[in-house]
Amino acid sequence: MPRESITIQVGQCGNQLGRPIWEQLLVEHSRFSKKQQLLQQSNQSSKLASRYSQYDDKMSTMFRNVNSDGRGLPVGVPLMHIRARGILVDTEGGVVSETLRSSLGDLFDPHENILTDNSGAGNNFAHGFFEYGHIHSEKLLELVRRQAEMCDSLHTFHLLHSVGGGTGSGLGTRILELLSDDFKGVGRIAVSLFPSSSNCKNADDVVVSPYNTVMALRYLSEHADAIIPMDNAQLGLLSQISPHLHNRAERCPPRRYRKEISAGRNKNDNLTINLSDTFYEMNAVAARALADLTSITRFTTDTTTWDTMSSLVLPGKKFLTTSLSPKVLN
């Protein structure tokens, strides 16, 4: 059986990056489930074939299946309500609230998956690391422990954050430090978005982002087992030259899963994500790369993402470069 991963999204950037990632994962598992059903129907009579999407061990790596009371259901039963194995963290609630009001909202339980504050970190690494890291450390660990207890064999934490802002750089690296102390046997992979250089067209407008980046790098190098850096400028360039890399038709959760993740929601409460938004285009490129990274865990049983990553990471050599070969359509 594949082993589970917990995704922790920190700050505005981390939570915005998380949206297309969860959408991409739902699309991929929807296609896999459909193929499995067709295979089953070809081998069995239509009367015995399953009529519903099944919660399989592949999907259990990143998602949970719960009933109407919120209790977890085992692998092999029809999908009821999907919950993500993830935690959304921010020092202001705007971006997290948008996610909860979107079509992905029911993936997250406000009591089990969410931690927010009101004032923000003010683009200050020290404020995020020392102030909010101290205030919320126990609550953060409680949320992580709760998610870990719902895993049969937890093997990796994925941290999504930016190193240019105060929350992503400060509180994000503080979370890594907490995980390294309390979950020593679990791999920690940080997906870190780096700010654009000053001479770039899409230069970062946060004056102190270089300082936040330098201070965050020290804790990343110390507490992360592997770091996947992504450059804002390059993501923007790739999203422009390859607009079909992440198909627009795939950006909404598949119909077969919309019912499960939006059950009981008022349609008027759903927030439609602006697909033409430049940041969403950039995040969609990153989402495809990260989905490909975890596919070895989600669709095979002989190895895990961390097994593969740990075989590549040498002591002191933690920064890994990810690449993506786009199909550019004329």
mmCIF file of C-alpha atoms in Angstrom, residues 50 184 323 325:
data_model
loop_
_atom_site.group_PDB
_atom_site.id
_atom_site.type_symbol
_atom_site.label_atom_id
_atom_site.label_comp_id
_atom_site.label_asym_id
_atom_site.label_seq_id
_atom_site.Cartn_x
_atom_site.Cartn_y
_atom_site.Cartn_z
ATOM 1 C CA SER A 50 -19.044 -0.886 -9.430
ATOM 2 C CA LYS A 184 12.441 12.787 12.952
ATOM 3 C CA SER A 323 12.396 20.612 -14.876
ATOM 4 C CA SER A 325 9.201 19.703 -20.805
#
